[in-house]
mmCIF file of C-alpha atoms in Angstrom:
data_model
loop_
_atom_site.group_PDB
_atom_site.id
_atom_site.type_symbol
_atom_site.label_atom_id
_atom_site.label_comp_id
_atom_site.label_asym_id
_atom_site.label_seq_id
_atom_site.Cartn_x
_atom_site.Cartn_y
_atom_site.Cartn_z
ATOM 1 C CA MET A 1 168.406 -257.412 29.907
ATOM 2 C CA GLN A 2 165.653 -255.190 28.524
ATOM 3 C CA THR A 3 163.026 -252.979 30.121
ATOM 4 C CA SER A 4 160.130 -250.888 28.872
ATOM 5 C CA ASP A 5 157.662 -248.512 30.498
ATOM 6 C CA ASN A 6 153.881 -248.473 30.105
ATOM 7 C CA MET A 7 153.767 -244.698 29.655
ATOM 8 C CA GLU A 8 156.702 -244.663 27.255
ATOM 9 C CA SER A 9 156.285 -248.074 25.644
ATOM 10 C CA ASP A 10 157.979 -246.907 22.448
ATOM 11 C CA PHE A 11 161.239 -246.368 24.364
ATOM 12 C CA VAL A 12 163.316 -249.449 25.152
ATOM 13 C CA ILE A 13 166.148 -249.561 27.689
ATOM 14 C CA ARG A 14 168.477 -252.489 27.055
ATOM 15 C CA ASP A 15 172.046 -253.719 27.256
ATOM 16 C CA ALA A 16 174.280 -252.246 24.571
ATOM 17 C CA THR A 17 175.565 -254.372 21.701
ATOM 18 C CA PRO A 18 178.595 -253.927 19.411
ATOM 19 C CA GLN A 19 176.215 -252.697 16.701
ATOM 20 C CA ASP A 20 175.356 -249.698 18.912
ATOM 21 C CA LEU A 21 178.964 -248.558 19.246
ATOM 22 C CA ALA A 22 179.070 -245.912 16.495
ATOM 23 C CA ALA A 23 175.829 -244.251 17.628
ATOM 24 C CA ARG A 24 176.927 -244.329 21.256
ATOM 25 C CA ALA A 25 180.307 -242.808 20.444
ATOM 26 C CA GLU A 26 178.579 -239.939 18.639
ATOM 27 C CA LEU A 27 176.295 -239.342 21.632
ATOM 28 C CA VAL A 28 179.342 -239.197 23.897
ATOM 29 C CA ARG A 29 181.074 -236.686 21.618
ATOM 30 C CA CYS A 30 178.003 -234.439 21.517
ATOM 31 C CA SER A 31 177.500 -234.629 25.289
ATOM 32 C CA ILE A 32 181.001 -233.246 25.862
ATOM 33 C CA THR A 33 181.387 -230.701 23.056
ATOM 34 C CA GLU A 34 178.041 -229.070 23.874
ATOM 35 C CA TYR A 35 179.755 -227.502 26.904
ATOM 36 C CA ASP A 36 182.196 -225.487 24.771
ATOM 37 C CA LEU A 37 180.555 -222.133 25.601
ATOM 38 C CA GLU A 38 180.258 -222.861 29.326
ATOM 39 C CA ALA A 39 183.895 -223.973 29.407
ATOM 40 C CA PHE A 40 184.941 -220.772 27.643
ATOM 41 C CA PHE A 41 183.277 -218.551 30.267
ATOM 42 C CA MET A 42 184.628 -220.680 33.110
ATOM 43 C CA LEU A 43 188.179 -220.339 31.772
ATOM 44 C CA PHE A 44 187.772 -216.619 31.096
ATOM 45 C CA PHE A 45 186.755 -215.811 34.660
ATOM 46 C CA GLN A 46 189.519 -217.818 36.309
ATOM 47 C CA GLU A 47 192.082 -215.724 38.145
ATOM 48 C CA LEU A 48 194.992 -216.494 35.813
ATOM 49 C CA THR A 49 193.072 -215.422 32.704
ATOM 50 C CA LEU A 50 191.944 -212.160 34.287
ATOM 51 C CA HIS A 51 195.519 -211.421 35.366
ATOM 52 C CA VAL A 52 196.803 -212.063 31.841
ATOM 53 C CA CYS A 53 194.197 -209.698 30.381
ATOM 54 C CA VAL A 54 194.843 -206.926 32.915
ATOM 55 C CA LEU A 55 198.632 -207.158 32.879
ATOM 56 C CA GLY A 56 198.800 -207.639 29.119
ATOM 57 C CA GLY A 57 196.574 -204.627 28.579
ATOM 58 C CA ALA A 58 198.731 -202.552 30.920
ATOM 59 C CA VAL A 59 201.925 -203.544 29.101
ATOM 60 C CA VAL A 60 200.436 -202.704 25.698
ATOM 61 C CA PHE A 61 198.892 -199.438 26.843
ATOM 62 C CA ILE A 62 201.615 -198.077 29.136
ATOM 63 C CA PHE A 63 204.954 -199.563 28.137
ATOM 64 C CA LEU A 64 204.459 -200.196 24.427
ATOM 65 C CA GLY A 65 202.517 -197.026 23.775
ATOM 66 C CA GLY A 66 199.526 -198.822 22.331
ATOM 67 C CA GLY A 67 196.123 -197.246 22.504
ATOM 68 C CA ALA A 68 192.766 -198.606 23.516
ATOM 69 C CA GLY A 69 192.499 -200.361 20.159
ATOM 70 C CA ALA A 70 195.664 -202.366 20.804
ATOM 71 C CA ALA A 71 194.456 -203.338 24.274
ATOM 72 C CA ALA A 72 191.125 -204.412 22.806
ATOM 73 C CA ALA A 73 192.936 -206.458 20.157
ATOM 74 C CA LEU A 74 194.887 -208.213 22.915
ATOM 75 C CA LEU A 75 191.656 -209.002 24.736
ATOM 76 C CA LEU A 76 190.131 -210.415 21.555
ATOM 77 C CA ALA A 77 193.237 -212.546 21.005
ATOM 78 C CA VAL A 78 192.944 -213.950 24.535
ATOM 79 C CA LEU A 79 189.248 -214.637 24.008
ATOM 80 C CA GLY A 80 189.978 -216.409 20.736
ATOM 81 C CA ALA A 81 192.712 -218.519 22.313
ATOM 82 C CA LEU A 82 190.426 -219.499 25.186
ATOM 83 C CA GLY A 83 187.589 -220.425 22.850
ATOM 84 C CA ALA A 84 189.843 -222.509 20.634
ATOM 85 C CA GLY A 85 191.498 -224.115 23.641
ATOM 86 C CA ALA A 86 188.181 -225.090 25.210
ATOM 87 C CA ALA A 87 186.909 -226.542 21.938
ATOM 88 C CA LEU A 88 190.095 -228.520 21.263
ATOM 89 C CA ALA A 89 190.267 -229.843 24.834
ATOM 90 C CA HIS A 90 186.646 -230.969 24.705
ATOM 91 C CA ARG A 91 187.090 -232.733 21.385
ATOM 92 C CA ALA A 92 190.196 -234.502 22.614
ATOM 93 C CA ALA A 93 188.368 -235.620 25.773
ATOM 94 C CA ALA A 94 185.396 -236.774 23.699
ATOM 95 C CA GLU A 95 187.609 -238.871 21.433
ATOM 96 C CA ARG A 96 189.405 -240.441 24.395
ATOM 97 C CA LEU A 97 186.123 -241.389 26.035
ATOM 98 C CA ALA A 98 184.621 -242.716 22.801
ATOM 99 C CA ALA A 99 187.736 -244.854 22.312
ATOM 100 C CA ARG A 100 187.234 -246.415 25.752
ATOM 101 C CA LEU A 101 183.704 -247.651 25.035
ATOM 102 C CA PRO A 102 184.752 -251.003 23.493
ATOM 103 C CA ALA A 103 186.636 -251.892 26.697
ATOM 104 C CA GLU A 104 183.744 -251.065 29.049
ATOM 105 C CA LEU A 105 182.468 -253.500 31.663
ATOM 106 C CA TYR A 106 178.962 -253.032 30.283
ATOM 107 C CA GLY A 107 176.863 -250.489 28.438
ATOM 108 C CA VAL A 108 173.197 -249.527 28.379
ATOM 109 C CA VAL A 109 171.204 -247.798 25.642
ATOM 110 C CA ALA A 110 167.806 -246.157 25.276
ATOM 111 C CA THR A 111 166.253 -246.742 21.865
ATOM 112 C CA ARG A 112 163.119 -245.834 19.980
ATOM 113 C CA GLY A 113 162.287 -247.489 16.711
ATOM 114 C CA GLY A 114 165.764 -248.987 16.649
ATOM 115 C CA ARG A 115 167.491 -245.599 16.964
ATOM 116 C CA VAL A 116 169.899 -245.097 19.877
ATOM 117 C CA LEU A 117 168.805 -241.971 21.778
ATOM 118 C CA GLY A 118 170.660 -242.436 25.047
ATOM 119 C CA SER A 119 173.680 -244.294 26.339
ATOM 120 C CA ALA A 120 175.459 -245.108 29.587
ATOM 121 C CA SER A 121 178.845 -246.758 29.952
ATOM 122 C CA VAL A 122 180.332 -248.428 33.031
ATOM 123 C CA ALA A 123 184.010 -249.349 33.246
ATOM 124 C CA GLU A 124 185.865 -251.448 35.782
ATOM 125 C CA CYS A 125 186.898 -249.282 38.737
ATOM 126 C CA TRP A 126 190.071 -250.644 40.278
ATOM 127 C CA GLY A 127 190.427 -250.427 44.039
ATOM 128 C CA PRO A 128 189.957 -252.355 47.273
ATOM 129 C CA ARG A 129 186.388 -253.207 46.250
ATOM 130 C CA ARG A 130 184.851 -254.344 42.987
ATOM 131 C CA SER A 131 183.186 -251.187 41.749
ATOM 132 C CA GLY A 132 181.992 -249.775 38.466
ATOM 133 C CA TRP A 133 182.906 -246.355 37.079
ATOM 134 C CA LEU A 134 180.105 -244.530 35.264
ATOM 135 C CA GLN A 135 182.308 -243.038 32.562
ATOM 136 C CA ALA A 136 179.553 -241.736 30.285
ATOM 137 C CA LEU A 137 175.853 -240.859 30.445
ATOM 138 C CA ALA A 138 174.368 -239.127 27.416
ATOM 139 C CA VAL A 139 170.955 -238.466 25.883
ATOM 140 C CA ALA A 140 170.419 -236.948 22.431
ATOM 141 C CA PRO A 141 169.536 -233.214 22.759
ATOM 142 C CA GLY A 142 166.084 -233.528 21.204
ATOM 143 C CA TRP A 143 165.060 -236.332 23.560
ATOM 144 C CA ARG A 144 165.908 -234.937 26.965
ATOM 145 C CA ARG A 145 163.479 -234.257 29.819
ATOM 146 C CA ARG A 146 161.614 -237.463 29.017
ATOM 147 C CA GLY A 147 163.067 -239.519 31.851
ATOM 148 C CA LEU A 148 165.514 -241.404 29.632
ATOM 149 C CA ALA A 149 168.588 -240.557 31.728
ATOM 150 C CA ARG A 150 166.780 -241.625 34.892
ATOM 151 C CA ARG A 151 165.796 -244.929 33.293
ATOM 152 C CA LEU A 152 169.315 -245.463 31.991
ATOM 153 C CA LEU A 153 170.649 -245.012 35.522
ATOM 154 C CA ALA A 154 168.110 -247.488 36.878
ATOM 155 C CA HIS A 155 169.218 -250.061 34.303
ATOM 156 C CA VAL A 156 172.872 -249.340 35.095
ATOM 157 C CA ARG A 157 172.168 -250.079 38.758
ATOM 158 C CA ALA A 158 170.240 -253.271 37.978
ATOM 159 C CA ARG A 159 173.047 -254.526 35.762
ATOM 160 C CA ALA A 160 175.610 -253.650 38.448
ATOM 161 C CA LEU A 161 173.786 -255.965 40.853
ATOM 162 C CA VAL A 162 173.919 -258.745 38.265
ATOM 163 C CA GLU A 163 177.665 -258.117 37.845
ATOM 164 C CA GLY A 164 178.158 -258.374 41.608
ATOM 165 C CA LEU A 165 179.508 -254.834 41.986
ATOM 166 C CA GLU A 166 179.730 -253.357 45.467
ATOM 167 C CA SER A 167 179.347 -249.752 44.364
ATOM 168 C CA LEU A 168 179.086 -247.418 41.402
ATOM 169 C CA GLU A 169 181.326 -244.355 41.185
ATOM 170 C CA ALA A 170 181.297 -241.249 38.997
ATOM 171 C CA ALA A 171 182.645 -237.720 38.704
ATOM 172 C CA ALA A 172 180.858 -234.622 37.405
ATOM 173 C CA SER A 173 182.491 -231.299 36.621
ATOM 174 C CA SER A 174 181.115 -227.904 37.584
ATOM 175 C CA LEU A 175 179.890 -227.652 33.977
ATOM 176 C CA GLN A 176 177.691 -230.715 34.514
ATOM 177 C CA ALA A 177 175.500 -229.551 37.397
ATOM 178 C CA PRO A 178 172.339 -231.129 35.880
ATOM 179 C CA ALA A 179 174.097 -234.504 35.705
ATOM 180 C CA ALA A 180 175.194 -234.232 39.339
ATOM 181 C CA ALA A 181 171.632 -233.332 40.362
ATOM 182 C CA LEU A 182 170.303 -236.335 38.431
ATOM 183 C CA LEU A 183 172.722 -238.679 40.194
ATOM 184 C CA HIS A 184 171.808 -237.202 43.575
ATOM 185 C CA ALA A 185 168.098 -237.680 42.853
ATOM 186 C CA ALA A 186 168.836 -241.319 41.989
ATOM 187 C CA GLY A 187 170.371 -241.911 45.411
ATOM 188 C CA TRP A 188 174.024 -241.230 44.667
ATOM 189 C CA GLU A 189 175.999 -239.536 47.437
ATOM 190 C CA MET A 190 178.781 -236.982 47.248
ATOM 191 C CA ARG A 191 182.161 -238.612 47.953
ATOM 192 C CA GLY A 192 184.211 -235.433 47.842
ATOM 193 C CA SER A 193 185.509 -232.746 45.510
ATOM 194 C CA TYR A 194 188.764 -231.953 43.776
ATOM 195 C CA HIS A 195 190.211 -229.798 40.993
ATOM 196 C CA ARG A 196 191.294 -231.360 37.719
ATOM 197 C CA PRO A 197 194.345 -229.513 36.345
ATOM 198 C CA LEU A 198 193.914 -228.017 32.892
ATOM 199 C CA LEU A 199 197.118 -225.959 32.827
ATOM 200 C CA GLY A 200 199.047 -227.111 35.870
ATOM 201 C CA ALA A 201 197.572 -225.617 39.030
ATOM 202 C CA ALA A 202 196.899 -222.291 37.320
ATOM 203 C CA LEU A 203 193.768 -223.370 35.429
ATOM 204 C CA THR A 204 191.626 -226.109 36.957
ATOM 205 C CA LEU A 205 188.184 -227.642 36.561
ATOM 206 C CA PRO A 206 186.185 -228.198 39.787
ATOM 207 C CA MET A 207 184.990 -231.805 40.038
ATOM 208 C CA THR A 208 182.545 -233.601 42.326
ATOM 209 C CA ARG A 209 183.065 -237.289 43.093
ATOM 210 C CA MET A 210 179.823 -239.240 43.603
ATOM 211 C CA GLY A 211 179.006 -242.832 44.473
ATOM 212 C CA LEU A 212 176.188 -245.297 44.995
ATOM 213 C CA GLU A 213 176.514 -248.161 47.470
ATOM 214 C CA LEU A 214 175.031 -251.441 46.290
ATOM 215 C CA PRO A 215 173.746 -254.362 48.371
ATOM 216 C CA HIS A 216 176.006 -257.380 48.135
ATOM 217 C CA ALA A 217 176.486 -260.698 49.888
#
């Protein structure tokens, strides 16, 4: 399946092939690791982190006799640990997702001149109905705001109908508000929300579950 657009005839949206796998995996990695800074600030302003900074500073300053410099050093150490933790967690998540691409139900790519600039991946979603799980949607940074993600989603939906899926499902974190807005604009509805544990229940990542109902016989 392949589509093109009169206004953007040099962009081609088509089904992914095994030859696209390396480029798609790199797009997936970039789409996750680019949120390192946002993840750092989100973790820093969670209640547990603030408590650690305040209580740790109090212990250093009051009970251990450290001055303001020692308290500042503690704060910098916490900041460094958070930054490293966010980066490592993102890279681990990116590698896990990239490793799942070969087992996908189907994939879609946006290309220009043979170069893969965007990718979407749908996996089998197990449950009472036959549904697809949109596990990845990524566009190369220099090619965003050109409608490629919207066209990828349209192709994902068209292919889902061919596959006989009853619905498409996805989840977007609070760091991915633009992605959630894109899905909503494409007709996806909010299914609910939950918190994904990062460090037990102490550090969590707010998630939004979204879905798109598909016509079926």
